[in-house]
Structures are given as structure tokens and as C-alpha cells.
Short mmCIF file of C-alpha atoms and ligand atoms in Angstrom, two decimals:
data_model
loop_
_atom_site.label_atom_id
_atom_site.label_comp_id
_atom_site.label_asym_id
_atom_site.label_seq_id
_atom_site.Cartn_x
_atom_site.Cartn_y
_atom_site.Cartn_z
CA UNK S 1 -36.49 -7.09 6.14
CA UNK S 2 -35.55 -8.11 9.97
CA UNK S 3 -31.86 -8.73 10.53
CA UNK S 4 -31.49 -12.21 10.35
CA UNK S 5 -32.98 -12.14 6.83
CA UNK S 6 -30.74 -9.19 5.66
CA UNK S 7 -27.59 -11.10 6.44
CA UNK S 8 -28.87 -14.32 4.09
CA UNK S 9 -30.79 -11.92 1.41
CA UNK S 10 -28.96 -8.41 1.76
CA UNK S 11 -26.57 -6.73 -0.75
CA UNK S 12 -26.47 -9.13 -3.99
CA UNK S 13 -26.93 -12.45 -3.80
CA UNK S 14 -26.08 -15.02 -6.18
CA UNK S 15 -25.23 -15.50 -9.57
CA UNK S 16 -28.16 -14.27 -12.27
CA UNK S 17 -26.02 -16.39 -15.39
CA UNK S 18 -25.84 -19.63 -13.72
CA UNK S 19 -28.42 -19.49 -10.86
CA UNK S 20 -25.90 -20.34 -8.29
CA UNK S 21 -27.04 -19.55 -4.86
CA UNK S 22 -23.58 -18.17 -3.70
CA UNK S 23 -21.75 -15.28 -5.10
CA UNK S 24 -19.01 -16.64 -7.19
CA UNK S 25 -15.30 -15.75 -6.69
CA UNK S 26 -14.43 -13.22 -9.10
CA UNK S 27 -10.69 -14.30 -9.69
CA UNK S 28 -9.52 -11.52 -11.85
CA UNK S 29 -7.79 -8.63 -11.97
CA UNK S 30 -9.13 -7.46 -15.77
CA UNK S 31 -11.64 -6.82 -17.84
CA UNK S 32 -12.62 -6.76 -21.60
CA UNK S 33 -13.76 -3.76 -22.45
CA UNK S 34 -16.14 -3.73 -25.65
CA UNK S 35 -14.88 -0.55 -27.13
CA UNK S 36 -12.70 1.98 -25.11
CA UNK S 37 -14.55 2.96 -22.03
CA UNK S 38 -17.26 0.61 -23.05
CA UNK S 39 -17.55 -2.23 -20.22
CA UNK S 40 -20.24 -4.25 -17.57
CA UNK S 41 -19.19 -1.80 -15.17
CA UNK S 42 -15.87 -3.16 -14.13
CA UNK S 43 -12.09 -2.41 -15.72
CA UNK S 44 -9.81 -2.97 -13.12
CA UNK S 45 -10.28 -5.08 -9.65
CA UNK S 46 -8.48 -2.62 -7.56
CA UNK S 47 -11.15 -0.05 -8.86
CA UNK S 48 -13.96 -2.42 -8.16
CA UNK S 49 -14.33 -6.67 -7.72
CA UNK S 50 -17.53 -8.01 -8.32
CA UNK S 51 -17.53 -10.44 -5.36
CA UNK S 52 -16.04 -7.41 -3.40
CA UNK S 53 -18.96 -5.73 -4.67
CA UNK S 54 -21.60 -8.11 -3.54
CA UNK S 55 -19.79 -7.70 0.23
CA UNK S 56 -19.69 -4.16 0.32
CA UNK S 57 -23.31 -3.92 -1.17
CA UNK S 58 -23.91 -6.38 2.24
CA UNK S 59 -22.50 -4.50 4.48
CA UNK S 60 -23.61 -0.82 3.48
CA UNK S 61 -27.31 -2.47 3.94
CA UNK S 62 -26.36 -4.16 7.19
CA UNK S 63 -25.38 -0.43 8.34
CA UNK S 64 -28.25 1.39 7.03
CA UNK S 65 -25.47 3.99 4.85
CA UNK S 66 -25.34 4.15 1.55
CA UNK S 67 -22.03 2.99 0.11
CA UNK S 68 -19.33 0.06 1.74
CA UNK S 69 -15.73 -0.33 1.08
CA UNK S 70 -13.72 -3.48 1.52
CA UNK S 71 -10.01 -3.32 2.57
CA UNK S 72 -7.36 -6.00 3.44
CA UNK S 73 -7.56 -4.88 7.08
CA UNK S 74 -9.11 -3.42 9.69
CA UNK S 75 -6.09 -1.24 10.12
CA UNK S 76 -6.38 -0.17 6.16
CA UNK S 77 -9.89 0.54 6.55
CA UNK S 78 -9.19 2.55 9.44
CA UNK S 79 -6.37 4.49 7.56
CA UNK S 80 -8.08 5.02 3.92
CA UNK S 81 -10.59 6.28 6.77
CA UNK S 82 -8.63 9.27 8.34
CA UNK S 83 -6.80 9.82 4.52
CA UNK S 84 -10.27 11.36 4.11
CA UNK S 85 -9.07 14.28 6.07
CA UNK S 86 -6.14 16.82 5.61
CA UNK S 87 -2.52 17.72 7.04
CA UNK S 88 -3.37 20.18 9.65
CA UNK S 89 -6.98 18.43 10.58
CA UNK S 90 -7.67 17.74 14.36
CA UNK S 91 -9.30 14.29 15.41
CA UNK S 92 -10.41 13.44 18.73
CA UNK S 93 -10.29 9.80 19.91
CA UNK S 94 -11.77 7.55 22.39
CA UNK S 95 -8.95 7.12 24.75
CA UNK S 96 -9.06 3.02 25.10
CA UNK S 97 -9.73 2.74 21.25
CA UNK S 98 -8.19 -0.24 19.84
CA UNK S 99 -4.32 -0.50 19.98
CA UNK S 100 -3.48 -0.31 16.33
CA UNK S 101 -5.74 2.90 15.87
CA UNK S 102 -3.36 4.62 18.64
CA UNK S 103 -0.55 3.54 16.95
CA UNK S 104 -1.42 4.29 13.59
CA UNK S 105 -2.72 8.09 14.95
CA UNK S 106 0.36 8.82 16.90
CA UNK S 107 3.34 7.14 14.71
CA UNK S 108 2.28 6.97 11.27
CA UNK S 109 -0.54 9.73 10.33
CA UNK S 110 0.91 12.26 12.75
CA UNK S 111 3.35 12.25 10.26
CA UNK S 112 1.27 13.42 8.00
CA UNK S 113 -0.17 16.38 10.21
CA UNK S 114 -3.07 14.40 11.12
CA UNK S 115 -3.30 15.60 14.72
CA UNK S 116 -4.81 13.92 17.38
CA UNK S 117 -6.21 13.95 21.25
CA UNK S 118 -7.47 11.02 22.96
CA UNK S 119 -10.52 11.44 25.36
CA UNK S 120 -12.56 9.32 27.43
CA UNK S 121 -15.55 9.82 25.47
CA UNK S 122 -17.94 8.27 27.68
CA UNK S 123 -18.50 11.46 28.75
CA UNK S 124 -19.42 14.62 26.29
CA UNK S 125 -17.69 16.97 28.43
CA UNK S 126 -14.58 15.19 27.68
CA UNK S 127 -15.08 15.35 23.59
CA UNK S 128 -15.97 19.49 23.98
CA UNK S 129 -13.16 20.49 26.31
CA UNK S 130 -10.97 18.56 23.45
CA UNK S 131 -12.37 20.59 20.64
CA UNK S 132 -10.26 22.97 18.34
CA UNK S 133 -10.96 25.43 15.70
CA UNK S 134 -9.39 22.54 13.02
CA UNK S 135 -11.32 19.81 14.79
CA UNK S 136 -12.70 18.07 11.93
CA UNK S 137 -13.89 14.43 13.62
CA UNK S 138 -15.02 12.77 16.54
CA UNK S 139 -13.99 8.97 16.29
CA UNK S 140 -14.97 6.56 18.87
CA UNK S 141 -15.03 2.83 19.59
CA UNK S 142 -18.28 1.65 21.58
CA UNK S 143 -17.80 -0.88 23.24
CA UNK S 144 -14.08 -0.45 24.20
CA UNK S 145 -11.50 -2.66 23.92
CA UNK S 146 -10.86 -3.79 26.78
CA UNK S 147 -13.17 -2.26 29.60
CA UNK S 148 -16.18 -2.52 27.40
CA UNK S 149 -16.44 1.46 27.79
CA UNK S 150 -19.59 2.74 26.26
CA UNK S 151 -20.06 5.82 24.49
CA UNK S 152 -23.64 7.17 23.79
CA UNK S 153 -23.48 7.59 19.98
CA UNK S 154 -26.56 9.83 19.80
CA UNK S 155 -25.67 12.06 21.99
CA UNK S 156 -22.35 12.77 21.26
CA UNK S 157 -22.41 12.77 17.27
CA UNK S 158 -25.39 15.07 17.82
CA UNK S 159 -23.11 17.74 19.50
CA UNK S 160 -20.67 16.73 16.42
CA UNK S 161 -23.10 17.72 13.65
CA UNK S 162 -23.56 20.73 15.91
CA UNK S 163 -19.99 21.51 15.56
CA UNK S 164 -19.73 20.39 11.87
CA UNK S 165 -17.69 17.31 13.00
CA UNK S 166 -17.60 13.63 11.27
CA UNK S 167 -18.31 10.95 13.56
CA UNK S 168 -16.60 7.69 12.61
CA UNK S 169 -17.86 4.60 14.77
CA UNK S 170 -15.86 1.22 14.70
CA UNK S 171 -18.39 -0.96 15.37
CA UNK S 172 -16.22 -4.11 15.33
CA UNK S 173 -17.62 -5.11 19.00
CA UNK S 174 -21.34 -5.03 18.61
CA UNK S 175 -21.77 -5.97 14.81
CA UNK S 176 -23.97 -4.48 13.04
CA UNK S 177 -26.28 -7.40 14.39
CA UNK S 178 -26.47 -5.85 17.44
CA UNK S 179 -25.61 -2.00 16.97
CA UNK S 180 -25.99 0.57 13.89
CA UNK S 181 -24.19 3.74 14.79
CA UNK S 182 -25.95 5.24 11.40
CA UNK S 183 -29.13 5.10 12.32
CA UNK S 184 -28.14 6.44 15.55
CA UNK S 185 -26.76 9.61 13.80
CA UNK S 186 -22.94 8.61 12.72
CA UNK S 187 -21.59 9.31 9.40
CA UNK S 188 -18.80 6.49 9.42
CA UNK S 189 -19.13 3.21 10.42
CA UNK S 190 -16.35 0.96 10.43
CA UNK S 191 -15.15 -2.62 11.44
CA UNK S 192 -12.30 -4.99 11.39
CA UNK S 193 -14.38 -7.60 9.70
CA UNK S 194 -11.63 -10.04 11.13
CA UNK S 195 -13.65 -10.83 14.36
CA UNK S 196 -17.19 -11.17 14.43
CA UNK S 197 -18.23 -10.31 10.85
CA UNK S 198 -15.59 -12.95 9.56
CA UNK S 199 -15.77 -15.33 12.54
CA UNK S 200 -13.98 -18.07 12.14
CA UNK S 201 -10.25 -17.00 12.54
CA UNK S 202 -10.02 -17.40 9.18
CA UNK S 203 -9.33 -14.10 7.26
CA UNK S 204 -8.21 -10.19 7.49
CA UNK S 205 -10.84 -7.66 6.76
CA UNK S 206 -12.22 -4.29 7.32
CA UNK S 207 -15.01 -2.70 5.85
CA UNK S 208 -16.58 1.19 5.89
CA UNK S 209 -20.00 2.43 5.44
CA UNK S 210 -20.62 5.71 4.76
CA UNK S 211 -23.82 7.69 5.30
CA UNK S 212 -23.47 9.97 2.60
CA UNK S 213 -22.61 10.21 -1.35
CA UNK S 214 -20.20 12.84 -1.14
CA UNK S 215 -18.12 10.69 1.38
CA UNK S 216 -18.82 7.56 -0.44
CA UNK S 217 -17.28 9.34 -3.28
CA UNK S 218 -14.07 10.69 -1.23
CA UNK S 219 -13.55 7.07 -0.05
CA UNK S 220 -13.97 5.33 -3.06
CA UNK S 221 -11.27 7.36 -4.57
CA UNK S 222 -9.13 7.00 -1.25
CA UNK S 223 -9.66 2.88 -1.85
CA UNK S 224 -8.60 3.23 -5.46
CA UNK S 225 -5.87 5.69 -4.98
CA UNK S 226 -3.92 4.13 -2.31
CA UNK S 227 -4.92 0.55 -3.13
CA UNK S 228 -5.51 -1.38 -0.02
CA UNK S 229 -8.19 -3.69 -1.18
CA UNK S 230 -9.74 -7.18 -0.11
CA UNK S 231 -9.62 -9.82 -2.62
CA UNK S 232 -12.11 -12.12 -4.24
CA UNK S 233 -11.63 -15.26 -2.15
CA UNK S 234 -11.26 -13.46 1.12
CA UNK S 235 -14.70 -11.18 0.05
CA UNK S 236 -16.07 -14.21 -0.58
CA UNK S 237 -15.22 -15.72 2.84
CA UNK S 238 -16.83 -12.49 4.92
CA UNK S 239 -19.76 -13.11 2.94
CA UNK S 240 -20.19 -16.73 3.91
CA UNK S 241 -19.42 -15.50 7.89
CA UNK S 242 -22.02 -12.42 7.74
CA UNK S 243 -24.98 -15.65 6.96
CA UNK S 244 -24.58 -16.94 10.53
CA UNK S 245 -24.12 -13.58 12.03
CA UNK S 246 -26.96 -13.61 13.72
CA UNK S 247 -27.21 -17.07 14.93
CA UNK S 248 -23.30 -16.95 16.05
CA UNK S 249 -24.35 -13.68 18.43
CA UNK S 250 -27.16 -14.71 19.81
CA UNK S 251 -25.17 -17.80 20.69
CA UNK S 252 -21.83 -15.62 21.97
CA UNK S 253 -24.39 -13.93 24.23
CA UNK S 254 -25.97 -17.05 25.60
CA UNK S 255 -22.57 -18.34 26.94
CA UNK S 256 -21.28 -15.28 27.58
CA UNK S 257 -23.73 -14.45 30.23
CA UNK S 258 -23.85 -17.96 31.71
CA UNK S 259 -19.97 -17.43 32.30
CA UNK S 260 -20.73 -13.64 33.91
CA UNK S 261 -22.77 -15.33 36.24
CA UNK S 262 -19.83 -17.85 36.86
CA UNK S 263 -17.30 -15.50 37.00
CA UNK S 264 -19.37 -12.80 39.26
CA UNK S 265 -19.89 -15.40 42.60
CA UNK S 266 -15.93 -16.50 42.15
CA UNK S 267 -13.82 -15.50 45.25
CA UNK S 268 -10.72 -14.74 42.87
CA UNK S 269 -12.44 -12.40 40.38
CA UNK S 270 -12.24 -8.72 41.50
CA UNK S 271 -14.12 -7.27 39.28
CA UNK S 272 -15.65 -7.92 35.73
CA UNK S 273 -16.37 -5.62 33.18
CA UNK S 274 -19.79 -6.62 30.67
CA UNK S 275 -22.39 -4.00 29.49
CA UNK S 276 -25.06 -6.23 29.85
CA UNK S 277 -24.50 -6.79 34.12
CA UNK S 278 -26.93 -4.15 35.15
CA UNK S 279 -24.19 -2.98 37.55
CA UNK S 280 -22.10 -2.01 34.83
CA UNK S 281 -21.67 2.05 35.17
CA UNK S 282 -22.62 2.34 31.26
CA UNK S 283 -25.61 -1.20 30.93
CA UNK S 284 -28.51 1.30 30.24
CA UNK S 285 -26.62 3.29 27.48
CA UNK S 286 -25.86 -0.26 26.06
CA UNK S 287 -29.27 -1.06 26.62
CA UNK S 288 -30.61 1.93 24.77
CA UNK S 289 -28.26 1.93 22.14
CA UNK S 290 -28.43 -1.90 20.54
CA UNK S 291 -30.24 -4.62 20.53
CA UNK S 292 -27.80 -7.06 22.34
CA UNK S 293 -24.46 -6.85 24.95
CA UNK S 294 -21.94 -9.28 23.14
CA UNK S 295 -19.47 -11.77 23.61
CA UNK S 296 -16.61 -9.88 24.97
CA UNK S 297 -15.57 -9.84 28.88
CA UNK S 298 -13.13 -8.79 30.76
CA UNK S 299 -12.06 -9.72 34.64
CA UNK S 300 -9.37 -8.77 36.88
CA UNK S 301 -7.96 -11.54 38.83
CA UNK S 302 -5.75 -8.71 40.87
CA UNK S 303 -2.32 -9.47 40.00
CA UNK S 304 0.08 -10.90 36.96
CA UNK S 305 0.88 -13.93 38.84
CA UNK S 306 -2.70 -14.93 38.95
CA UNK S 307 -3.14 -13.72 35.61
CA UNK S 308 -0.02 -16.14 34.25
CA UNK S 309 -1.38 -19.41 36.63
CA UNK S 310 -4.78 -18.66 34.95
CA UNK S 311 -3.25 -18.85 31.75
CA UNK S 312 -1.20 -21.36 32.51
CA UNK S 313 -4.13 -24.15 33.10
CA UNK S 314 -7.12 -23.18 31.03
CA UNK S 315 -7.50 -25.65 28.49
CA UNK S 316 -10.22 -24.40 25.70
CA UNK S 317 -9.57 -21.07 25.58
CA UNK S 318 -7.11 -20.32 23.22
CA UNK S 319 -3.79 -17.47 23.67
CA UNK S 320 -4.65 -15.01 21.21
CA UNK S 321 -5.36 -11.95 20.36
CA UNK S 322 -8.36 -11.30 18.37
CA UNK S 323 -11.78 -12.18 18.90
CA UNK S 324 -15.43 -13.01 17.75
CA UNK S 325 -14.67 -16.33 15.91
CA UNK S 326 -15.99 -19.88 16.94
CA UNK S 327 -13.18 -20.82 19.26
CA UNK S 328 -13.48 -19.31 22.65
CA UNK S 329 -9.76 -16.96 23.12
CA UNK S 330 -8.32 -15.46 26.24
CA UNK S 331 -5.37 -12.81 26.66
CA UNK S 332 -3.86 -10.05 28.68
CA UNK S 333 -4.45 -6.71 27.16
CA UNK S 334 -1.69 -5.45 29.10
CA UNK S 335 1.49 -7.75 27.45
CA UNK S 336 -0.51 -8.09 24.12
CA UNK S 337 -3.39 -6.23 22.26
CA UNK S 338 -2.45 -3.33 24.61
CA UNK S 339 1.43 -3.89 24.74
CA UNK S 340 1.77 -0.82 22.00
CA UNK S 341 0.54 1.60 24.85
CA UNK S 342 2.74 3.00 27.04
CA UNK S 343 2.72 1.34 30.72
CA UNK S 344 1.97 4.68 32.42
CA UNK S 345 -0.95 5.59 30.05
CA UNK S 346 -2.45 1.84 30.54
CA UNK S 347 -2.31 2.56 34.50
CA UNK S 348 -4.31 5.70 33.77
CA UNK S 349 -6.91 3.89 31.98
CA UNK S 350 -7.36 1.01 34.07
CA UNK S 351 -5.75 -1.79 31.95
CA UNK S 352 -3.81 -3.43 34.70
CA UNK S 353 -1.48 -6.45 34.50
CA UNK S 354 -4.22 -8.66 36.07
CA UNK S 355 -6.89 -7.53 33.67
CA UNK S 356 -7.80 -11.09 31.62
CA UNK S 357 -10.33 -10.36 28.64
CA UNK S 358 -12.23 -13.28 26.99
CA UNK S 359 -14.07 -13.74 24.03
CA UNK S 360 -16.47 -16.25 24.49
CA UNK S 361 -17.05 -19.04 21.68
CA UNK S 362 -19.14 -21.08 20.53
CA UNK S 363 -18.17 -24.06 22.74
CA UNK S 364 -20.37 -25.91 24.85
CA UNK S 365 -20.65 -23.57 28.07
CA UNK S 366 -20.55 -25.66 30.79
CA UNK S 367 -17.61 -26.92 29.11
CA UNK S 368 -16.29 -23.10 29.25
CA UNK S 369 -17.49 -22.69 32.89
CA UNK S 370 -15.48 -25.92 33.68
CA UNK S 371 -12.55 -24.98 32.24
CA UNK S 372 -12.31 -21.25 33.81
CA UNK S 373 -13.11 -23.11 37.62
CA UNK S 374 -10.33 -25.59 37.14
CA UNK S 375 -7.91 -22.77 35.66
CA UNK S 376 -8.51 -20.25 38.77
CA UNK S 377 -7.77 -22.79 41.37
CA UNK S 378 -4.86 -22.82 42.93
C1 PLP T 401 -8.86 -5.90 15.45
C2 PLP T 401 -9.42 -4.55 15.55
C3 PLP T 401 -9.03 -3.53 14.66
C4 PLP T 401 -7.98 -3.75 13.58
O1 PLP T 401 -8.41 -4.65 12.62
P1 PLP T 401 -7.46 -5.65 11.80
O2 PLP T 401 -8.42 -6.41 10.97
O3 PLP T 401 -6.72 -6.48 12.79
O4 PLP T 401 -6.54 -4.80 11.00
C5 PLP T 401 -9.66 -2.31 14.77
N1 PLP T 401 -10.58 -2.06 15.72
C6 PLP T 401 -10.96 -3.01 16.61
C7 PLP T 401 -11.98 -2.68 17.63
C8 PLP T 401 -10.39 -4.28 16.55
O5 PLP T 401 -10.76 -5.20 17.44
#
């Protein structure tokens, strides 16, 4: 089955009772159970949903693993993720991973004697000079968030096996549309299903494939244990999004490089960052590694002031953080996704107070391009 199909006919579709085409929203939190023990395979919906089930039976085929999980949030994906690992366990980090995942590694699992080191881990010498004897995963976040960073998945959760390491993948950027860090050798794939998977600003999600049964089993328990499920209506709601996937990224791609070629003759632009310009330091690992370059962008217009004029006057892209839905959004990494970082440690990695990032909609372009050569005018 080729992608586009797999998002309309993967995992279960339907209803078998009734025919319906769509899953139906389990709305329950019980079950009858025939004799003690004796059930259809659910008891409890925190154990298991079956509209829940029907999204994480989507997603573990859109990944290539062989089990998904379905949490409330990226963020409790994420942490039911590293709860799969023990006080005293080492994990090392991509250094410009998403801001939540540095917070939740360095104020709330660190409590927990989960350590961590951050790395830039676009470069394997960076990930082995991190390495300890209780090392016990290799997480990284390719693209990055907000310098669309690219780490070479193969390559580095090959030296991983070699070292008896996990490597987790959020793969929130590319989709599994575009990228599947599985099939590339990854053992965990995650995603805040929030953005792109989602799509429409509409809902909080995260979801987890896992390439193996043991782990499927560790994480299932994790997700029943601590509890941080996604309901029925909002499982229901991913699954709808994950139809036009496909159709939605071929579409964010379109525009997006249309605006890349706006935004790369523009006097006032200093410097963009996109995996798919060929002058990006990182476009043939992106190249090699998916099938596509995204809708995500960022540009530095050299200062805050020009940063806060630009804001001041575009008109159709929204102030927000998040990204990958319909509506095209623009913010400053520095003052918001980013904000949780420490101002020194954002100079080291390049996130400066000029740095805009964009995630381009599904507007009409020139519409976009309009916009963006009004708003950097004087
Ligand atoms: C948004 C985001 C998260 C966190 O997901 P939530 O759904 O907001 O909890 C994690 N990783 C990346 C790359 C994200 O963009």
C-alpha cells in the first residue's frame, strides 16, 4: 500500500456492526464483561479505547513498528517515553530539541535520576564523546526546532545498536508522510500529533511507535500505569486529520518553497534556514533520509526591532506557537517556543532575537508572499 492509501485504509477502519465508513467515537469508560475476565477485549478505557485503538493501530502502520500508543500530549508521550528507563539511566539529547523536552529532562525527570546531556547530534562525534557506561538512549529530533538541524538517523542509531542504545526519534516535523525513522533503524518513534498529524489547531496529541514487542509491552504498561491517555473524541479527531495527511504536505511544501524563493532574493532576510535549499549545510541528508523537506522555515531578519515591525504588520500569519495546521503561523523562538531556554544557551545555538520561524499554511501563496513583502517594508 503507497502512503496516501495507508492514511485513508491503514490501522482499522470503520465500523463492521453498522457499516459506517468512519470509526465511531467510543464514549465510554466501561465495559460488560460476560463472566469475570470474560470480555471483547476491552474492560477499562484507560487500559485500552476502541477508537484509541483504531488510531494507534494507524499510526504504528504509518511508522512501519509494531505497536502505537496514544497520549493527551506530546509532552505525555514524550514522558511515558523516558518512564521506560530507570533512576540512574543516562540519555543523550539533540541540543535544539523541542523546548518542552528540555524542560521536562532538566526540571522534572532529573528528579527522578533520569540524567541527561544535550549534543548537537548532527554530528556522531558529538553523540560518542557524550557516551557513558549508564548511557541507555540516544534521542533526537530531525528536523530541529527551530534551525531545521538534521540528524542522519541511520547513521547514528547504527552506532547506537552498536553501543546497545535506544534511539527515540520525534518525528513531529517530517510526519511520517515524509520520514520513517523505523525503517531507517530507530526503535522509538514519536510525535506531538498536535501539528501536522492533527492539523487543524484543533486538538492535543502525541503518539509512540515502537519497533519491538518487548517495548510495546513496557509502554503499554507505562500508558496504563501512569494514565495519560487520549480520549475518544480527540482519537477520533487525529484520525480524521491523518486522511489528508498527504494532500495537506504536499501542499505545505508547494507554498513553502514558493515563499523560500521569496524570502531568499529579499534585501532584509539574512539568512534562512530550509532543508530542502540545496545550500542548506544538512539538504542531502534530508534528501536521503525522506521523501519530502516540509513546511517549516525559519529567517533571520538581524535584529528584534525588525523582528517586532515584522510582526507588527503581517496580516495572515497568525502569533502562535505551534505549527502544521491549515492556518499559516509565525513566532519568535527566542521570546516564545524557546523562552524556557536560558538566553546564554540560545546564543550558543544560534536562536537569536531576530530569528522569525514560519509554518507555512494552506493559504493561497501569493497571498502569503504578499503579506510577508508588505510586513518587511519599512
Ligand atoms: C509541540 C512539540 C512537542 C510537544 O507536544 P505537545 O503536543 O505540545 O505536548 C514535542 N516535540 C515537538 C517537535 C513539538 O513541536
Amino acid at each position: 500500500m503507497r502512503k496516501k492509501t495507508q492514511l485513508i485504509h491503514g490501522g482499522i477502519v470503520g465500523d463492521e456492526q453498522t457499516g459506517a465508513v468512519s470509526v465511531p467515537i467510543y464514549q465510554v469508560s466501561t465495559y460488560k464483561q460476560e463472566a469475570v475476565g470474560k470480555h471483547k477485549g476491552y474492560e477499562y478505557s484507560r487500559t485500552g479505547n476502541p477508537t484509541r485503538h483504531a488510531l494507534e493501530e494507524l499510526i504504528k502502520d504509518l511508522e512501519g513498528g509494531v505497536a502505537g500508543f496514544a497520549f493527551g500530549s506530546g509532552m505525555a508521550a514524550i514522558t511515558a517515553t523516558v518512564m521506560l528507563f530507570n533512576s540512574g539511566d543516562h540519555i543523550i539529547l539533540t541540543d535544539d530539541v523541542y523546548g518542552g523536552t528540555y524542560r521536562v529532562m532538566n526540571k522534572v525527570l532529573n528528579r527522578f535520576g533520569i540524567e541527561s546531556t544535550f549534543v548537537d547530534t548532527s554530528d556522531v562525534e558529538n553523540i560518542k564523546k557524550a557516551l557513558k557506561p549508564n548511557t541507555k538512549a540516544l534521542y533526537i529530533e530531525t528536523p530541529t526546532n527551530p534551525l531545521l538541524k538534521i540528524t542522519d538517523i541511520e547513521a547514528v542509531s547504527n552506532w547506537a545498536k552498536s553501543e546497545d542504545l535506544l534511539t527515540i526519534v520525534d518525528n513531529t516535523f517530517s510526519t511520517p508522510y515524509w520520514q520513517n525513522p523505523i525503517k531507517l533503524g530507530a526503535d522509538i518513534v514519536l510525535h506531538s500529533a498536535t501539528k501536522y498529524l492533527g492539523g487543524h489547531s484543533d486538538v492535543v496529541a502525541g503518539l509512540v511507535v515502537v519497533n519491538d514487542n518487548k517495548l510495546a509491552e513496557d509502554l503499554h504498561f507505562i500508558q496504563n500505569s501512569t494514565g495519560g491517555v487520549l480520549g475518544p473524541q480527540d482519537s477520533w479527531l487525529l484520525i480524521r486529520g491523518i486522511k489528508t495527511l498527504g494532500v495537506r504536505m504536499e501542499e505545505h511544501e508547494t507554498n513553502t518553497n514558493k515563499i523560500v524563493e521569496f524570502l531568499s532574493t529579499h534585501p532584509k532576510v539574512e539568512k534562512i534556514y530550509y532543508p530542502g535549499l540545496p545550500s542548506h549545510p544538512y539538504h542531502e541528508i534530508a534528501q536521503k533520509q525522506g521523501s519530502g523537506f516540509g513546511g517549516m522555515l525559519s529567517f533571520d531578519v538581524g535584529s528584534e526591532e525588525a523582528a517586532d515591525k515584522l510582526l507588527a504588520k503581517i496580516k495572515y500569519f497568525t502569533l502562535a506557537e505551534s505549527l502544521g495546521a491549515v492556518e499559516s503561523l509565525i513566532s519568535v523562538p527566542a521570546k516564545m517556543t524557546h523562552a524556557s531556554i536560558p538566553p546564554e544557551r540560545r546564543q550558543e545555538l544560534g536562536i537569536t532575537d531576530g530569528l522569525v520561524r514560519i509554518s507555512v499554511g494552506l493559504e493561497d501563496v501569493e497571498d502569503l508572499i504578499e503579506d510577508l513583502k508588505q510586513a518587511l517594508e519599512l
